[in-house]
Coordinates of N, CA and C in Angstrom, one line a residue:
M1 N 0.8 -1.2 0.0 CA 0.0 0.0 0.0 C 0.9 1.2 0.0
E2 N 0.5 2.2 -0.9 CA 1.3 3.4 -1.0 C 0.7 4.5 -0.1
F3 N 1.6 5.2 0.6 CA 1.2 6.4 1.4 C 1.8 7.6 0.8
I4 N 1.0 8.7 0.9 CA 1.4 10.0 0.3 C 1.1 11.0 1.4
L5 N 2.2 11.8 1.7 CA 2.1 12.9 2.7 C 1.9 14.2 1.8
A6 N 0.8 14.8 2.1 CA 0.5 16.1 1.3 C 1.0 17.3 2.1
S7 N 2.3 17.3 2.3 CA 2.9 18.4 3.0 C 4.4 18.6 2.7
K8 N 4.8 19.8 2.6 CA 6.3 20.0 2.3 C 7.0 20.3 3.6
S9 N 6.3 20.3 4.8 CA 7.0 20.6 6.1 C 8.0 19.5 6.4
P10 N 9.2 20.0 6.7 CA 10.3 19.0 7.1 C 9.9 18.3 8.4
R11 N 9.2 19.0 9.3 CA 8.8 18.5 10.6 C 7.8 17.3 10.4
R12 N 6.8 17.6 9.5 CA 5.8 16.5 9.3 C 6.5 15.3 8.6
K13 N 7.4 15.6 7.6 CA 8.1 14.5 7.0 C 8.8 13.6 8.0
E14 N 9.5 14.2 8.9 CA 10.2 13.5 9.9 C 9.2 12.7 10.8
L15 N 8.1 13.3 11.2 CA 7.2 12.5 12.1 C 6.4 11.4 11.3
M16 N 6.2 11.6 10.0 CA 5.6 10.6 9.2 C 6.3 9.3 9.2
T17 N 7.7 9.4 9.3 CA 8.5 8.1 9.3 C 8.2 7.3 10.5
R18 N 7.5 7.9 11.6 CA 7.1 7.1 12.7 C 5.8 6.4 12.4
I19 N 5.1 6.7 11.4 CA 3.8 6.1 11.0 C 4.1 5.0 10.0
V20 N 4.8 5.3 8.9 CA 5.2 4.4 7.9 C 6.7 4.7 7.4
P21 N 7.5 3.7 7.2 CA 8.9 4.0 6.8 C 9.0 4.6 5.4
S22 N 8.1 4.3 4.5 CA 8.3 4.7 3.1 C 7.0 5.4 2.7
F23 N 7.1 6.6 2.1 CA 6.0 7.3 1.6 C 6.5 8.3 0.5
Q24 N 5.5 8.8 -0.2 CA 5.8 9.8 -1.2 C 5.3 11.2 -0.7
I25 N 5.9 12.2 -1.2 CA 5.4 13.6 -0.8 C 4.8 14.2 -2.1
E26 N 3.6 14.7 -2.0 CA 3.0 15.5 -3.1 C 2.2 16.6 -2.4
V27 N 2.4 17.8 -3.0 CA 1.9 19.0 -2.3 C 0.9 19.7 -3.3
E28 N -0.2 20.1 -2.8 CA -1.2 20.9 -3.6 C -1.2 22.3 -2.9
S29 N -1.0 23.3 -3.7 CA -1.0 24.7 -3.2 C -2.5 25.2 -3.1
I30 N -2.8 25.7 -1.9 CA -4.2 26.2 -1.7 C -4.1 27.6 -1.0
D31 N -5.2 28.3 -1.1 CA -5.3 29.6 -0.3 C -5.9 29.3 1.1
E32 N -5.1 29.5 2.1 CA -5.5 29.2 3.5 C -6.3 30.3 4.1
D33 N -6.0 31.5 3.6 CA -6.6 32.7 4.3 C -8.1 32.7 4.4
K34 N -8.8 32.3 3.4 CA -10.3 32.3 3.5 C -10.8 31.3 4.6
S35 N -10.1 30.3 4.9 CA -10.5 29.4 5.9 C -10.4 30.0 7.3
Y36 N -9.5 31.0 7.5 CA -9.3 31.6 8.8 C -10.5 32.4 9.2
K37 N -11.5 32.6 8.3 CA -12.7 33.3 8.7 C -13.7 32.4 9.4
L38 N -13.4 31.1 9.3 CA -14.2 30.1 10.1 C -13.7 30.0 11.5
G39 N -14.3 29.2 12.3 CA -13.8 29.0 13.7 C -12.5 28.2 13.6
P40 N -11.7 28.2 14.7 CA -10.4 27.5 14.6 C -10.5 26.0 14.2
V41 N -11.4 25.2 14.8 CA -11.4 23.8 14.4 C -11.9 23.6 13.0
E42 N -13.0 24.4 12.6 CA -13.5 24.3 11.2 C -12.4 24.7 10.2
A43 N -11.6 25.7 10.6 CA -10.5 26.2 9.7 C -9.5 25.1 9.4
V44 N -9.0 24.4 10.5 CA -8.0 23.4 10.2 C -8.6 22.2 9.5
H45 N -9.9 21.9 9.8 CA -10.5 20.8 9.0 C -10.6 21.1 7.6
D46 N -11.0 22.4 7.3 CA -11.2 22.8 5.9 C -9.9 22.8 5.2
I47 N -8.8 23.4 5.8 CA -7.5 23.5 5.1 C -6.9 22.1 4.9
S48 N -7.0 21.2 5.9 CA -6.4 19.9 5.7 C -7.1 19.1 4.6
Y49 N -8.5 19.2 4.6 CA -9.3 18.6 3.6 C -8.9 19.1 2.2
R50 N -8.8 20.4 2.0 CA -8.5 21.0 0.7 C -7.1 20.7 0.3
K51 N -6.1 20.6 1.2 CA -4.7 20.2 0.9 C -4.6 18.8 0.3
G52 N -5.6 17.9 0.7 CA -5.4 16.5 0.3 C -6.4 16.0 -0.8
I53 N -7.5 16.7 -1.0 CA -8.6 16.1 -1.8 C -8.2 15.9 -3.2
N54 N -7.5 16.9 -3.9 CA -7.1 16.7 -5.3 C -6.1 15.6 -5.4
I55 N -5.2 15.5 -4.5 CA -4.1 14.5 -4.5 C -4.8 13.1 -4.4
A56 N -5.7 13.0 -3.4 CA -6.5 11.7 -3.2 C -7.2 11.3 -4.4
Q57 N -7.8 12.3 -5.2 CA -8.6 11.9 -6.4 C -7.7 11.4 -7.5
K58 N -6.4 11.8 -7.5 CA -5.4 11.3 -8.5 C -4.9 9.9 -8.0
H59 N -4.9 9.6 -6.8 CA -4.3 8.4 -6.2 C -5.3 7.7 -5.3
K60 N -6.3 7.2 -6.0 CA -7.4 6.6 -5.2 C -7.0 5.4 -4.4
D61 N -6.0 4.6 -4.8 CA -5.6 3.4 -4.1 C -4.5 3.7 -3.0
S62 N -4.1 4.9 -2.9 CA -3.1 5.3 -1.9 C -3.8 5.9 -0.7
V63 N -3.1 5.9 0.4 CA -3.5 6.6 1.6 C -2.8 7.9 1.6
V64 N -3.7 9.0 1.5 CA -3.2 10.4 1.4 C -3.4 11.0 2.8
I65 N -2.4 11.6 3.4 CA -2.6 12.3 4.6 C -2.2 13.8 4.5
S66 N -3.1 14.7 4.9 CA -2.8 16.1 4.8 C -3.1 16.7 6.2
A67 N -2.4 17.8 6.5 CA -2.6 18.4 7.9 C -2.4 19.9 7.8
D68 N -3.0 20.6 8.8 CA -2.7 22.0 9.0 C -2.7 22.3 10.5
T69 N -1.8 23.2 10.9 CA -1.7 23.5 12.3 C -1.8 25.0 12.5
I70 N -2.6 25.4 13.6 CA -2.7 26.8 13.9 C -2.5 27.0 15.4
V71 N -2.2 28.2 15.8 CA -2.1 28.6 17.2 C -3.4 29.5 17.4
V72 N -4.0 29.2 18.6 CA -5.2 30.0 18.9 C -5.0 30.6 20.3
L73 N -5.2 31.9 20.4 CA -5.2 32.7 21.6 C -6.5 33.4 21.8
N74 N -7.2 33.1 22.8 CA -8.5 33.8 23.0 C -9.4 33.7 21.8
N75 N -9.5 32.6 21.2 CA -10.3 32.3 20.0 C -9.8 33.0 18.7
E76 N -8.7 33.6 18.8 CA -8.1 34.3 17.6 C -7.0 33.4 17.0
I77 N -7.2 33.1 15.7 CA -6.3 32.3 15.0 C -5.0 33.1 14.7
I78 N -3.9 32.5 15.1 CA -2.6 33.1 14.8 C -1.8 32.2 13.8
G79 N -1.6 32.7 12.6 CA -0.9 31.9 11.6 C 0.6 32.1 11.6
K80 N 1.2 31.9 10.5 CA 2.6 32.2 10.4 C 2.8 33.7 10.3
P81 N 3.9 34.2 10.8 CA 4.2 35.6 10.8 C 4.5 36.1 9.3
K82 N 4.1 37.3 9.0 CA 4.4 37.9 7.7 C 5.8 38.3 7.5
D83 N 6.5 38.7 8.6 CA 7.8 39.1 8.6 C 8.4 39.1 10.1
E84 N 9.6 39.6 10.2 CA 10.2 39.6 11.6 C 9.4 40.5 12.6
A85 N 9.0 41.6 12.1 CA 8.2 42.5 13.0 C 6.9 41.8 13.5
D86 N 6.3 41.1 12.6 CA 5.0 40.4 12.9 C 5.4 39.3 13.9
A87 N 6.5 38.6 13.7 CA 6.9 37.5 14.7 C 7.1 38.1 16.1
V88 N 7.8 39.3 16.2 CA 8.0 39.9 17.5 C 6.6 40.2 18.1
E89 N 5.7 40.8 17.3 CA 4.4 41.1 17.9 C 3.7 39.8 18.4
I90 N 3.7 38.8 17.6 CA 3.0 37.5 18.0 C 3.6 37.0 19.3
L91 N 5.0 36.9 19.3 CA 5.6 36.4 20.5 C 5.3 37.2 21.8
N92 N 5.2 38.5 21.6 CA 4.8 39.4 22.7 C 3.4 39.1 23.2
K93 N 2.5 38.8 22.2 CA 1.1 38.5 22.5 C 1.0 37.2 23.3
L94 N 1.9 36.2 22.9 CA 1.8 34.9 23.5 C 2.5 34.8 24.9
S95 N 3.4 35.8 25.1 CA 4.2 35.8 26.3 C 3.4 35.7 27.6
D96 N 3.7 34.7 28.5 CA 3.1 34.5 29.8 C 1.6 34.1 29.7
K97 N 1.2 33.5 28.6 CA -0.2 33.2 28.4 C -0.3 31.7 27.9
M98 N -1.5 31.2 28.2 CA -1.9 29.8 27.7 C -2.6 30.0 26.4
H99 N -2.2 29.2 25.4 CA -2.9 29.2 24.2 C -3.0 27.7 23.7
Q100 N -3.7 27.5 22.6 CA -4.0 26.2 22.1 C -3.3 26.0 20.7
V101 N -2.7 24.8 20.5 CA -2.2 24.5 19.2 C -3.2 23.4 18.7
I102 N -3.8 23.7 17.5 CA -4.8 22.8 16.9 C -4.2 22.3 15.6
T103 N -4.1 21.0 15.4 CA -3.8 20.4 14.2 C -5.0 19.6 13.7
G104 N -5.4 20.0 12.5 CA -6.5 19.3 11.8 C -5.8 18.4 10.7
Y105 N -6.3 17.2 10.6 CA -5.7 16.3 9.5 C -6.8 15.5 8.8
S106 N -6.5 15.2 7.6 CA -7.5 14.4 6.8 C -6.7 13.2 6.2
I107 N -7.4 12.1 6.3 CA -6.8 10.8 5.7 C -7.8 10.3 4.7
F108 N -7.3 10.2 3.5 CA -8.1 9.8 2.3 C -7.7 8.4 1.9
Y109 N -8.7 7.6 1.6 CA -8.4 6.2 1.0 C -9.6 5.7 0.3
K110 N -9.4 5.3 -1.0 CA -10.4 4.7 -1.8 C -11.8 5.4 -1.7
G111 N -11.7 6.8 -1.9 CA -12.9 7.6 -1.9 C -13.5 7.9 -0.5
N112 N -12.9 7.4 0.5 CA -13.3 7.7 1.9 C -12.4 8.7 2.5
V113 N -12.9 9.5 3.4 CA -12.1 10.5 4.1 C -12.4 10.5 5.6
L114 N -11.4 10.6 6.4 CA -11.6 10.8 7.8 C -10.9 12.1 8.2
T115 N -11.6 13.1 8.7 CA -11.0 14.3 9.1 C -11.1 14.4 10.6
N116 N -10.1 14.8 11.3 CA -10.1 14.9 12.8 C -9.1 16.0 13.2
H117 N -9.0 16.3 14.5 CA -8.1 17.3 15.0 C -7.7 16.9 16.4
V118 N -6.6 17.5 16.8 CA -6.0 17.4 18.1 C -5.7 18.8 18.7
I119 N -6.1 19.0 20.0 CA -5.8 20.3 20.6 C -4.9 20.1 21.8
T120 N -3.8 20.9 21.8 CA -2.9 20.8 22.9 C -2.8 22.2 23.5
D121 N -2.7 22.3 24.9 CA -2.6 23.5 25.6 C -1.1 23.8 25.8
V122 N -0.6 25.0 25.5 CA 0.8 25.4 25.7 C 0.8 26.7 26.5
L123 N 1.6 26.7 27.5 CA 1.8 27.9 28.4 C 3.2 28.4 28.1
F124 N 3.2 29.7 27.7 CA 4.5 30.3 27.5 C 5.1 30.9 28.7
E125 N 6.4 30.9 28.8 CA 7.1 31.7 29.8 C 6.9 33.2 29.6
K126 N 7.2 34.0 30.6 CA 7.2 35.4 30.4 C 8.5 35.8 29.6
L127 N 8.3 36.2 28.4 CA 9.4 36.4 27.4 C 10.0 37.8 27.6
S128 N 11.3 37.9 27.7 CA 11.9 39.2 27.7 C 12.1 39.7 26.2
N129 N 12.2 41.0 26.1 CA 12.4 41.6 24.7 C 13.7 41.0 24.1
E130 N 14.7 40.8 25.0 CA 16.0 40.3 24.5 C 15.8 38.9 23.9
L131 N 15.1 38.1 24.7 CA 14.9 36.7 24.2 C 14.1 36.7 22.9
I132 N 13.1 37.5 22.8 CA 12.3 37.6 21.6 C 13.1 38.0 20.4
M133 N 14.0 39.0 20.6 CA 14.8 39.5 19.5 C 15.8 38.5 19.1
Q134 N 16.4 37.8 20.1 CA 17.4 36.7 19.7 C 16.7 35.6 18.9
Y135 N 15.5 35.2 19.4 CA 14.8 34.1 18.7 C 14.4 34.5 17.3
V136 N 13.8 35.7 17.1 CA 13.4 36.1 15.8 C 14.6 36.3 14.9
S137 N 15.8 36.8 15.4 CA 17.0 36.9 14.6 C 17.5 35.6 14.1
S138 N 17.1 34.5 14.8 CA 17.5 33.1 14.3 C 16.8 32.7 13.1
K139 N 15.7 33.4 12.7 CA 14.9 33.1 11.6 C 14.0 31.9 11.8
S140 N 14.2 31.1 12.8 CA 13.4 29.9 13.0 C 11.9 30.2 13.1
P141 N 11.4 31.2 13.8 CA 10.0 31.4 14.0 C 9.2 31.8 12.7
L142 N 10.0 32.2 11.7 CA 9.3 32.9 10.5 C 8.4 31.9 9.7
D143 N 8.6 30.6 9.7 CA 7.8 29.7 8.9 C 6.9 28.8 9.7
K144 N 6.6 29.3 11.0 CA 5.8 28.5 11.9 C 4.6 29.2 12.4
A145 N 3.5 28.5 12.5 CA 2.3 29.1 13.1 C 2.6 29.5 14.5
G146 N 2.1 30.7 14.9 CA 2.4 31.2 16.2 C 3.8 31.8 16.4
A147 N 4.6 31.8 15.3 CA 5.9 32.3 15.3 C 6.8 31.6 16.3
Y148 N 6.6 30.3 16.5 CA 7.5 29.5 17.3 C 7.5 28.0 16.9
G149 N 8.6 27.3 17.2 CA 8.6 25.9 17.1 C 9.0 25.3 18.4
V150 N 8.2 24.3 18.8 CA 8.4 23.7 20.1 C 9.8 23.1 20.2
Q151 N 10.3 22.6 19.1 CA 11.6 22.0 19.0 C 12.8 23.0 19.3
D152 N 12.4 24.3 19.2 CA 13.4 25.4 19.5 C 13.5 25.7 21.0
N153 N 12.7 25.0 21.8 CA 12.6 25.3 23.3 C 13.9 25.1 24.0
N154 N 14.7 24.1 23.6 CA 16.0 23.8 24.3 C 16.9 25.0 24.2
K155 N 17.0 25.6 23.0 CA 17.9 26.8 22.8 C 17.3 28.1 23.3
F156 N 16.0 28.3 23.0 CA 15.3 29.5 23.4 C 14.2 29.1 24.3
H157 N 14.4 29.2 25.6 CA 13.4 28.7 26.6 C 12.1 29.6 26.6
I158 N 11.2 29.2 25.7 CA 9.9 30.0 25.6 C 8.7 29.3 26.2
I159 N 8.7 28.0 26.3 CA 7.6 27.3 26.7 C 7.7 26.8 28.2
K160 N 6.7 27.1 29.0 CA 6.8 26.7 30.4 C 6.1 25.3 30.6
K161 N 5.0 25.0 29.8 CA 4.3 23.8 30.1 C 3.5 23.4 28.8
I162 N 3.5 22.1 28.5 CA 2.6 21.6 27.5 C 1.7 20.5 28.1
T163 N 0.4 20.7 27.8 CA -0.6 19.7 28.3 C -1.2 19.1 27.1
G164 N -0.9 17.8 26.8 CA -1.4 17.1 25.7 C -0.3 16.6 24.8
S165 N -0.5 16.5 23.5 CA 0.4 15.9 22.6 C 1.5 16.8 22.2
Y166 N 2.7 16.4 22.5 CA 3.9 17.2 22.0 C 4.0 17.2 20.5
D167 N 3.8 16.0 19.9 CA 3.9 15.9 18.4 C 2.9 16.8 17.8
N168 N 1.7 17.1 18.4 CA 0.7 18.0 17.8 C 1.3 19.4 17.8
V169 N 2.1 19.8 18.8 CA 2.6 21.1 18.8 C 3.7 21.2 17.7
V170 N 4.4 20.1 17.4 CA 5.3 20.1 16.2 C 4.5 20.3 14.9
G171 N 3.3 19.7 14.9 CA 2.4 19.9 13.7 C 1.9 18.6 13.1
F172 N 2.1 17.5 13.8 CA 1.6 16.2 13.3 C 1.4 15.2 14.4
P173 N 0.2 15.1 14.9 CA -0.1 14.2 16.1 C 0.0 12.7 15.7
V174 N 1.2 12.1 15.8 CA 1.5 10.8 15.3 C 0.5 9.7 15.8
D175 N 0.4 9.6 17.1 CA -0.5 8.6 17.7 C -1.9 8.6 17.2
E176 N -2.5 9.8 17.2 CA -3.9 10.0 16.8 C -4.0 9.6 15.3
I177 N -3.1 10.1 14.5 CA -3.1 9.8 13.0 C -3.0 8.3 12.8
K178 N -2.1 7.6 13.5 CA -1.9 6.1 13.4 C -3.3 5.4 13.7
N179 N -3.9 5.9 14.8 CA -5.2 5.2 15.2 C -6.2 5.5 14.1
D180 N -6.3 6.7 13.6 CA -7.3 6.9 12.6 C -7.1 6.2 11.2
I181 N -5.8 6.0 10.9 CA -5.5 5.3 9.7 C -6.0 3.8 9.9
S182 N -5.7 3.2 11.1 CA -6.2 1.9 11.3 C -7.7 1.8 11.2
R183 N -8.4 2.8 11.8 CA -9.9 2.8 11.7 C -10.4 2.9 10.2
L184 N -9.7 3.8 9.4 CA -10.1 4.0 8.0 C -9.9 2.7 7.2
L185 N -8.8 2.0 7.5 CA -8.4 0.9 6.6 C -9.2 -0.4 7.0
K186 N -9.9 -0.4 8.1 CA -10.7 -1.6 8.5 C -11.8 -1.9 7.5

């Protein structure tokens, strides 16, 4: 059985190897902005579905997995920063606050689709301006929802506590996706 990951994220690619050792990558470009007008859970469901549906229609006998991750603070969706100044603003907004990381994913197989999501609570440390500037200068936050990557926490101590799936904060909740693949293939 062939598996296709509908994502160009290096983090998702790495986590996908914990689900299956061999898979293809195929990416469909979509406009995500219009989905952000929906509620947070509806937005990640909509985006993950649209990222995978065209690929799934071309590869009906393959398992196609697509995903989208957002950061939500007080019901406001925080996507990837537009630039360094936006990253600084986002990190200041998240400083010393609890927020949610929501990953929606869709699994397509033989005309069937299972769409689900995982929510993880993340509490940030109180971030100094100096730490924010050092972190943004590293360029790491610029391609990540919420302007941060949990994997950067060892070098830039920004996260105080994670309640729930660590993999979800990376952007690909491995255990939940594995379980849903098993359910869909039954």
